[in-house]
Amino acid sequence: MVNAMFRVALSGDFRKPDGSPTYPDFDLEPLRNAPGIEMAFLESNNPLRGDQLEDFDALILLAHRFDATSVPKSGRLAVVARFGVGYDTVDVEACTAAGIALVITPDGVRRPVAVSVITLMLAMTGKLLTKDALTRKGREGFDKRSEHMGVGLVGRTLGSLGIGNIGAEVFRLAKPFDMKFVAHDPFADSKVAAELGIELVGLEDLFRRADVLSVSCPLTPQTHHIVNAERLALMKPTAYLINTARGPIVDQEALTKVLQERRIAGAGLDVLEQEPPNADDPILKLDNVILTPHALCWTDQCFAGNGAADVKAVIEVQHGREPRGVVNREVLSSEAWKRRLAGFAARFGT
């Protein structure tokens, strides 16, 4: 017999070993107080096991993997709500085959990640870390400050590999800098590009023209190592590369060599091919790269926004409504999904 409550599971990594919340800014009270909902934390297994989810209707997923073995045999699970926009830890095909909707939180990360891109751009062009180090040397450092002139942004070209949710927001935030905007995105919304003053260009042209090039596309088989040795060789020696998306989009070995040989001015990376990197990774020893631990966008507002979006998605499904941010939209026309949604609508109303 199906539990009368709409049961929501949260992956075990939302709690620390002592049971306290990993991220207190994720407010669970709206979920706890929602009529008809019962929530529970899973044991920390990576990937999640299907038997853990047999009696749940929804899953809010942090960093643990969800693969084909995570799909419960009961057929009850209707939605996996990822805490964030990256879903390379989720087997999308397995979800679709089981009639499970995969939901992400574009509204929660749009502004925080775009701010991260701007932060890295300003830090690199302003030589922030270099000037911080000079200051700490006292007079000796101050005497060398004229040797480390920053780069002004007016009239420079900001390029983006991708102008979706985050890429477009980067250009919105960069508007006051009076830069030229170029982007490459085979799925670009030409209306959005026109509204933001973005010139859509070919992939190679993007690398040739950008003074600051930001990677803002998802990791897919098509984008894996799309930033490779050949394309890095097209960049200006004065150009900067920023990656806040996913590490494997960039061939890190090729980028390391380019940075070592000073063939571009520098890079700002919030993501790496291997996370965490090995202590002897050569990229860690370079002084022309700024590195952050896949967490530059992590703010109280970011995590509150992601959590609120996931909670809203789960409650929408509970009431038989289609949630925002569905990745595998083909599942919405499947009989399994329609049957589940109709059942929820009948039980909990709309």
Short mmCIF file of C-alpha atoms in Angstrom, two decimals:
data_model
loop_
_atom_site.label_atom_id
_atom_site.label_comp_id
_atom_site.label_asym_id
_atom_site.label_seq_id
_atom_site.Cartn_x
_atom_site.Cartn_y
_atom_site.Cartn_z
CA MET A 1 0.00 0.00 0.00
CA VAL A 2 1.36 3.42 -0.96
CA ASN A 3 2.14 5.70 1.97
CA ALA A 4 -0.55 8.40 2.13
CA MET A 5 2.15 11.04 2.51
CA PHE A 6 4.25 12.47 -0.32
CA ARG A 7 7.70 11.26 0.77
CA VAL A 8 10.81 13.32 0.00
CA ALA A 9 14.35 11.97 0.45
CA LEU A 10 17.44 14.12 0.83
CA SER A 11 20.84 12.65 -0.03
CA GLY A 12 22.93 11.92 3.04
CA ASP A 13 25.57 14.51 2.20
CA PHE A 14 23.14 17.25 3.29
CA ARG A 15 24.11 16.27 6.84
CA LYS A 16 27.47 16.13 8.59
CA PRO A 17 28.51 12.96 10.47
CA ASP A 18 27.20 14.52 13.71
CA GLY A 19 23.77 15.04 12.13
CA SER A 20 24.02 18.82 11.80
CA PRO A 21 23.19 20.41 8.43
CA THR A 22 26.04 20.65 5.93
CA TYR A 23 24.63 23.92 4.62
CA PRO A 24 22.46 25.76 7.18
CA ASP A 25 21.42 28.31 4.54
CA PHE A 26 19.31 25.60 2.91
CA ASP A 27 16.04 26.29 4.71
CA LEU A 28 14.09 23.05 5.07
CA GLU A 29 11.25 24.54 7.10
CA PRO A 30 9.00 25.09 4.03
CA LEU A 31 9.37 21.38 3.27
CA ARG A 32 8.82 20.30 6.88
CA ASN A 33 5.72 22.49 7.16
CA ALA A 34 4.15 21.62 3.80
CA PRO A 35 0.89 19.67 4.23
CA GLY A 36 1.06 16.04 3.15
CA ILE A 37 4.86 15.89 2.94
CA GLU A 38 7.13 13.61 4.92
CA MET A 39 10.91 14.07 4.54
CA ALA A 40 13.88 11.92 5.51
CA PHE A 41 17.64 11.92 5.08
CA LEU A 42 19.25 8.93 3.37
CA GLU A 43 22.40 7.18 4.51
CA SER A 44 25.48 8.53 2.75
CA ASN A 45 26.09 6.18 -0.15
CA ASN A 46 27.81 7.20 -3.36
CA PRO A 47 26.25 6.34 -5.71
CA LEU A 48 22.86 6.14 -4.05
CA ARG A 49 21.34 2.68 -3.92
CA GLY A 50 17.96 1.96 -5.44
CA ASP A 51 16.73 0.15 -2.32
CA GLN A 52 17.20 3.39 -0.35
CA LEU A 53 14.60 5.10 -2.53
CA GLU A 54 11.91 2.41 -2.86
CA ASP A 55 9.38 4.28 -0.72
CA PHE A 56 10.03 7.85 -1.85
CA ASP A 57 8.26 10.06 -4.38
CA ALA A 58 11.01 12.68 -4.71
CA LEU A 59 14.73 13.06 -4.12
CA ILE A 60 16.68 16.25 -3.46
CA LEU A 61 20.25 15.45 -4.46
CA LEU A 62 23.43 17.25 -3.43
CA ALA A 63 26.76 15.79 -4.63
CA HIS A 64 26.17 12.04 -4.48
CA ARG A 65 25.88 10.23 -7.79
CA PHE A 66 22.60 8.90 -9.10
CA ASP A 67 23.17 6.17 -11.68
CA ALA A 68 21.22 3.26 -13.14
CA THR A 69 21.62 1.28 -9.89
CA SER A 70 20.03 4.17 -7.99
CA VAL A 71 16.66 3.79 -9.72
CA PRO A 72 14.23 2.09 -7.31
CA LYS A 73 12.34 -0.95 -8.58
CA SER A 74 9.06 0.23 -7.05
CA GLY A 75 8.52 2.79 -9.84
CA ARG A 76 7.41 5.29 -7.22
CA LEU A 77 10.17 7.91 -7.56
CA ALA A 78 8.94 10.74 -9.77
CA VAL A 79 11.56 13.48 -9.56
CA VAL A 80 15.25 13.98 -8.79
CA ALA A 81 15.90 17.62 -7.89
CA ARG A 82 19.60 18.49 -8.17
CA PHE A 83 20.98 21.12 -5.81
CA GLY A 84 22.59 23.25 -8.54
CA VAL A 85 22.72 23.23 -12.33
CA GLY A 86 25.40 20.63 -13.05
CA TYR A 87 24.01 17.16 -13.65
CA ASP A 88 27.06 15.19 -14.80
CA THR A 89 26.67 13.11 -11.61
CA VAL A 90 23.22 11.94 -12.73
CA ASP A 91 22.50 9.24 -15.31
CA VAL A 92 19.95 11.18 -17.34
CA GLU A 93 19.13 8.25 -19.62
CA ALA A 94 18.37 6.02 -16.64
CA CYS A 95 16.05 8.68 -15.23
CA THR A 96 14.26 9.10 -18.54
CA ALA A 97 13.84 5.35 -19.02
CA ALA A 98 12.25 5.12 -15.58
CA GLY A 99 9.96 8.11 -16.14
CA ILE A 100 11.80 10.21 -13.56
CA ALA A 101 12.11 13.95 -14.17
CA LEU A 102 15.54 15.46 -13.50
CA VAL A 103 15.26 19.04 -12.25
CA ILE A 104 18.04 21.62 -11.81
CA THR A 105 18.06 25.08 -10.19
CA PRO A 106 19.03 27.69 -12.81
CA ASP A 107 17.45 30.54 -10.86
CA GLY A 108 19.53 29.74 -7.78
CA VAL A 109 22.93 29.86 -9.48
CA ARG A 110 22.49 32.35 -12.31
CA ARG A 111 23.62 35.47 -10.46
CA PRO A 112 26.16 33.83 -8.05
CA VAL A 113 28.09 32.07 -10.83
CA ALA A 114 27.99 35.14 -13.09
CA VAL A 115 29.39 37.19 -10.21
CA SER A 116 32.16 34.60 -9.89
CA VAL A 117 33.11 35.14 -13.53
CA ILE A 118 33.23 38.90 -13.03
CA THR A 119 35.24 38.41 -9.83
CA LEU A 120 37.89 36.38 -11.67
CA MET A 121 37.97 38.82 -14.58
CA LEU A 122 38.58 41.80 -12.29
CA ALA A 123 41.09 39.92 -10.15
CA MET A 124 43.15 38.87 -13.15
CA THR A 125 43.07 42.09 -15.14
CA GLY A 126 43.71 44.11 -11.99
CA LYS A 127 46.62 41.83 -10.96
CA LEU A 128 44.97 41.50 -7.57
CA LEU A 129 47.00 38.59 -6.19
CA THR A 130 50.28 40.04 -7.45
CA LYS A 131 49.56 43.39 -5.83
CA ASP A 132 48.51 41.73 -2.61
CA ALA A 133 51.86 39.91 -2.52
CA LEU A 134 53.77 43.12 -3.27
CA THR A 135 52.05 44.95 -0.44
CA ARG A 136 53.04 42.27 2.06
CA LYS A 137 56.72 42.87 1.20
CA GLY A 138 56.61 46.44 2.45
CA ARG A 139 58.84 49.00 0.74
CA GLU A 140 60.49 46.37 -1.47
CA GLY A 141 57.10 45.47 -2.92
CA PHE A 142 55.89 49.04 -3.24
CA ASP A 143 59.03 49.88 -5.23
CA LYS A 144 58.02 47.24 -7.83
CA ARG A 145 54.36 48.17 -8.24
CA SER A 146 54.89 50.02 -11.53
CA GLU A 147 56.17 46.75 -13.02
CA HIS A 148 52.76 45.15 -12.63
CA MET A 149 50.32 47.37 -14.49
CA GLY A 150 46.75 46.15 -14.73
CA VAL A 151 44.61 45.93 -17.87
CA GLY A 152 41.71 48.33 -18.45
CA LEU A 153 38.45 46.86 -19.71
CA VAL A 154 36.92 49.68 -21.77
CA GLY A 155 36.85 48.60 -25.40
CA ARG A 156 38.24 45.14 -24.65
CA THR A 157 36.38 42.06 -25.85
CA LEU A 158 34.59 39.77 -23.45
CA GLY A 159 33.85 36.40 -24.99
CA SER A 160 31.74 33.53 -23.73
CA LEU A 161 31.55 29.91 -24.73
CA GLY A 162 27.82 29.60 -24.18
CA ILE A 163 25.15 32.23 -23.54
CA GLY A 164 22.54 30.25 -21.71
CA ASN A 165 21.32 30.96 -18.20
CA ILE A 166 24.70 31.94 -16.71
CA GLY A 167 26.51 33.15 -19.82
CA ALA A 168 23.81 35.72 -20.57
CA GLU A 169 23.87 36.93 -16.96
CA VAL A 170 27.65 37.51 -17.20
CA PHE A 171 27.07 39.88 -20.10
CA ARG A 172 24.32 41.69 -18.20
CA LEU A 173 26.66 42.28 -15.27
CA ALA A 174 29.52 43.33 -17.58
CA LYS A 175 27.47 46.01 -19.34
CA PRO A 176 28.87 48.95 -17.29
CA PHE A 177 32.45 48.04 -18.24
CA ASP A 178 31.89 49.22 -21.84
CA MET A 179 33.37 46.10 -23.37
CA LYS A 180 32.65 44.47 -26.72
CA PHE A 181 30.69 41.23 -26.43
CA VAL A 182 31.19 38.07 -28.54
CA ALA A 183 29.96 34.54 -27.96
CA HIS A 184 29.72 31.12 -29.51
CA ASP A 185 26.73 28.94 -28.76
CA PRO A 186 25.06 26.61 -31.30
CA PHE A 187 21.87 26.80 -29.22
CA ALA A 188 21.93 30.57 -28.72
CA ASP A 189 18.71 32.53 -28.50
CA SER A 190 19.36 35.18 -31.16
CA LYS A 191 16.83 37.52 -29.55
CA VAL A 192 18.69 37.40 -26.21
CA ALA A 193 22.00 37.94 -28.02
CA ALA A 194 20.63 40.97 -29.83
CA GLU A 195 19.13 42.45 -26.65
CA LEU A 196 22.47 42.14 -24.86
CA GLY A 197 24.55 43.43 -27.77
CA ILE A 198 26.37 40.12 -28.24
CA GLU A 199 27.90 39.28 -31.60
CA LEU A 200 27.55 35.56 -32.29
CA VAL A 201 30.74 34.18 -33.84
CA GLY A 202 32.31 30.89 -34.84
CA LEU A 203 34.19 28.83 -32.28
CA GLU A 204 37.66 29.62 -33.59
CA ASP A 205 36.83 33.32 -33.96
CA LEU A 206 35.78 33.37 -30.31
CA PHE A 207 39.22 32.22 -29.23
CA ARG A 208 40.98 34.64 -31.59
CA ARG A 209 39.04 37.72 -30.60
CA ALA A 210 38.38 37.50 -26.87
CA ASP A 211 40.54 39.44 -24.43
CA VAL A 212 38.72 37.64 -21.63
CA LEU A 213 37.13 34.30 -22.53
CA SER A 214 34.67 32.69 -20.10
CA VAL A 215 33.48 29.09 -20.30
CA SER A 216 29.75 28.95 -19.53
CA CYS A 217 28.51 25.73 -21.11
CA PRO A 218 27.53 22.35 -19.64
CA LEU A 219 29.85 19.34 -19.74
CA THR A 220 28.64 16.94 -22.43
CA PRO A 221 30.42 14.48 -24.75
CA GLN A 222 30.46 17.31 -27.31
CA THR A 223 32.03 19.88 -24.96
CA HIS A 224 34.58 17.58 -23.31
CA HIS A 225 38.00 19.19 -24.02
CA ILE A 226 36.40 21.67 -26.42
CA VAL A 227 39.01 24.07 -25.02
CA ASN A 228 42.04 22.21 -26.34
CA ALA A 229 45.63 22.90 -27.41
CA GLU A 230 44.63 23.95 -30.91
CA ARG A 231 42.08 26.49 -29.73
CA LEU A 232 44.23 27.81 -26.91
CA ALA A 233 46.90 28.47 -29.54
CA LEU A 234 44.47 30.89 -31.22
CA MET A 235 44.23 33.13 -28.15
CA LYS A 236 46.05 36.44 -27.85
CA PRO A 237 49.15 36.42 -25.63
CA THR A 238 47.39 39.14 -23.60
CA ALA A 239 44.15 37.16 -23.16
CA TYR A 240 42.70 35.53 -20.06
CA LEU A 241 40.68 32.31 -19.78
CA ILE A 242 38.00 31.77 -17.12
CA ASN A 243 36.29 28.47 -16.34
CA THR A 244 33.52 28.30 -13.74
CA ALA A 245 31.59 25.51 -15.50
CA ARG A 246 33.17 22.04 -15.36
CA GLY A 247 36.85 21.11 -15.36
CA PRO A 248 36.87 18.54 -18.19
CA ILE A 249 35.55 21.12 -20.68
CA VAL A 250 39.16 22.36 -20.70
CA ASP A 251 42.11 20.13 -21.58
CA GLN A 252 43.98 21.00 -18.39
CA GLU A 253 47.28 19.53 -19.53
CA ALA A 254 47.19 21.73 -22.63
CA LEU A 255 46.19 24.78 -20.59
CA THR A 256 48.98 24.16 -18.08
CA LYS A 257 51.53 24.10 -20.88
CA VAL A 258 50.17 27.32 -22.38
CA LEU A 259 50.36 29.02 -18.99
CA GLN A 260 53.85 27.69 -18.29
CA GLU A 261 55.04 29.06 -21.62
CA ARG A 262 53.26 32.39 -21.02
CA ARG A 263 51.37 32.09 -24.31
CA ILE A 264 48.32 33.68 -22.69
CA ALA A 265 48.26 36.21 -19.86
CA GLY A 266 46.57 34.00 -17.32
CA ALA A 267 43.60 31.93 -16.25
CA GLY A 268 40.97 31.96 -13.51
CA LEU A 269 39.69 28.49 -12.69
CA ASP A 270 36.98 27.54 -10.22
CA VAL A 271 36.96 23.99 -11.64
CA LEU A 272 39.65 21.43 -12.49
CA GLU A 273 39.73 18.14 -14.37
CA GLN A 274 40.42 16.32 -11.13
CA GLU A 275 38.84 17.62 -7.94
CA PRO A 276 40.56 17.86 -5.59
CA PRO A 277 43.82 17.98 -7.60
CA ASN A 278 46.89 15.98 -6.68
CA ALA A 279 49.31 17.95 -4.53
CA ASP A 280 51.95 17.70 -7.27
CA ASP A 281 49.66 18.96 -10.07
CA PRO A 282 51.83 21.45 -11.98
CA ILE A 283 48.98 23.93 -12.36
CA LEU A 284 49.13 24.55 -8.59
CA LYS A 285 52.66 25.93 -8.91
CA LEU A 286 51.88 28.62 -11.50
CA ASP A 287 51.71 32.29 -10.61
CA ASN A 288 49.59 33.29 -13.63
CA VAL A 289 46.50 31.36 -12.61
CA ILE A 290 43.92 32.03 -9.89
CA LEU A 291 42.41 28.84 -8.47
CA THR A 292 39.33 28.36 -6.33
CA PRO A 293 37.92 24.99 -5.11
CA HIS A 294 34.72 24.73 -7.20
CA ALA A 295 33.12 27.00 -4.63
CA LEU A 296 33.61 30.61 -5.71
CA CYS A 297 29.87 31.08 -6.16
CA TRP A 298 29.10 29.49 -2.80
CA THR A 299 27.35 32.20 -0.83
CA ASP A 300 24.49 32.24 1.63
CA GLN A 301 22.22 33.56 -1.11
CA CYS A 302 23.32 30.94 -3.64
CA PHE A 303 22.60 28.03 -1.34
CA ALA A 304 19.37 29.53 -0.07
CA GLY A 305 18.28 30.02 -3.69
CA ASN A 306 19.17 26.48 -4.75
CA GLY A 307 17.36 25.03 -1.77
CA ALA A 308 14.26 27.13 -2.31
CA ALA A 309 14.14 26.14 -5.98
CA ASP A 310 14.40 22.43 -5.16
CA VAL A 311 11.74 22.65 -2.47
CA LYS A 312 9.43 24.50 -4.86
CA ALA A 313 9.99 21.88 -7.58
CA VAL A 314 9.19 19.04 -5.20
CA ILE A 315 5.99 20.74 -3.97
CA GLU A 316 4.92 21.44 -7.56
CA VAL A 317 5.22 17.72 -8.36
CA GLN A 318 3.34 16.81 -5.17
CA HIS A 319 0.39 18.86 -6.41
CA GLY A 320 0.49 17.33 -9.87
CA ARG A 321 2.14 20.26 -11.61
CA GLU A 322 5.14 20.32 -13.93
CA PRO A 323 8.17 21.82 -12.12
CA ARG A 324 10.60 24.37 -13.58
CA GLY A 325 14.06 23.39 -14.71
CA VAL A 326 13.37 19.91 -16.11
CA VAL A 327 16.44 18.66 -18.00
CA ASN A 328 14.99 15.55 -19.67
CA ARG A 329 11.84 17.16 -20.98
CA GLU A 330 10.94 14.11 -23.05
CA VAL A 331 10.00 12.37 -19.80
CA LEU A 332 7.07 14.77 -19.41
CA SER A 333 5.23 13.02 -22.24
CA SER A 334 5.90 9.49 -20.91
CA GLU A 335 3.04 7.43 -19.57
CA ALA A 336 4.88 6.70 -16.33
CA TRP A 337 5.29 10.41 -15.58
CA LYS A 338 1.72 11.30 -16.55
CA ARG A 339 0.37 8.48 -14.40
CA ARG A 340 2.38 9.58 -11.37
CA LEU A 341 1.43 13.24 -11.80
CA ALA A 342 -2.26 12.41 -12.16
CA GLY A 343 -2.05 10.32 -9.00
CA PHE A 344 -0.45 13.16 -7.07
CA ALA A 345 -3.07 15.63 -8.32
CA ALA A 346 -5.85 13.31 -7.18
CA ARG A 347 -4.29 12.82 -3.73
CA PHE A 348 -3.07 16.31 -2.95
CA GLY A 349 -5.13 18.60 -5.22
CA THR A 350 -3.80 21.33 -7.49
#
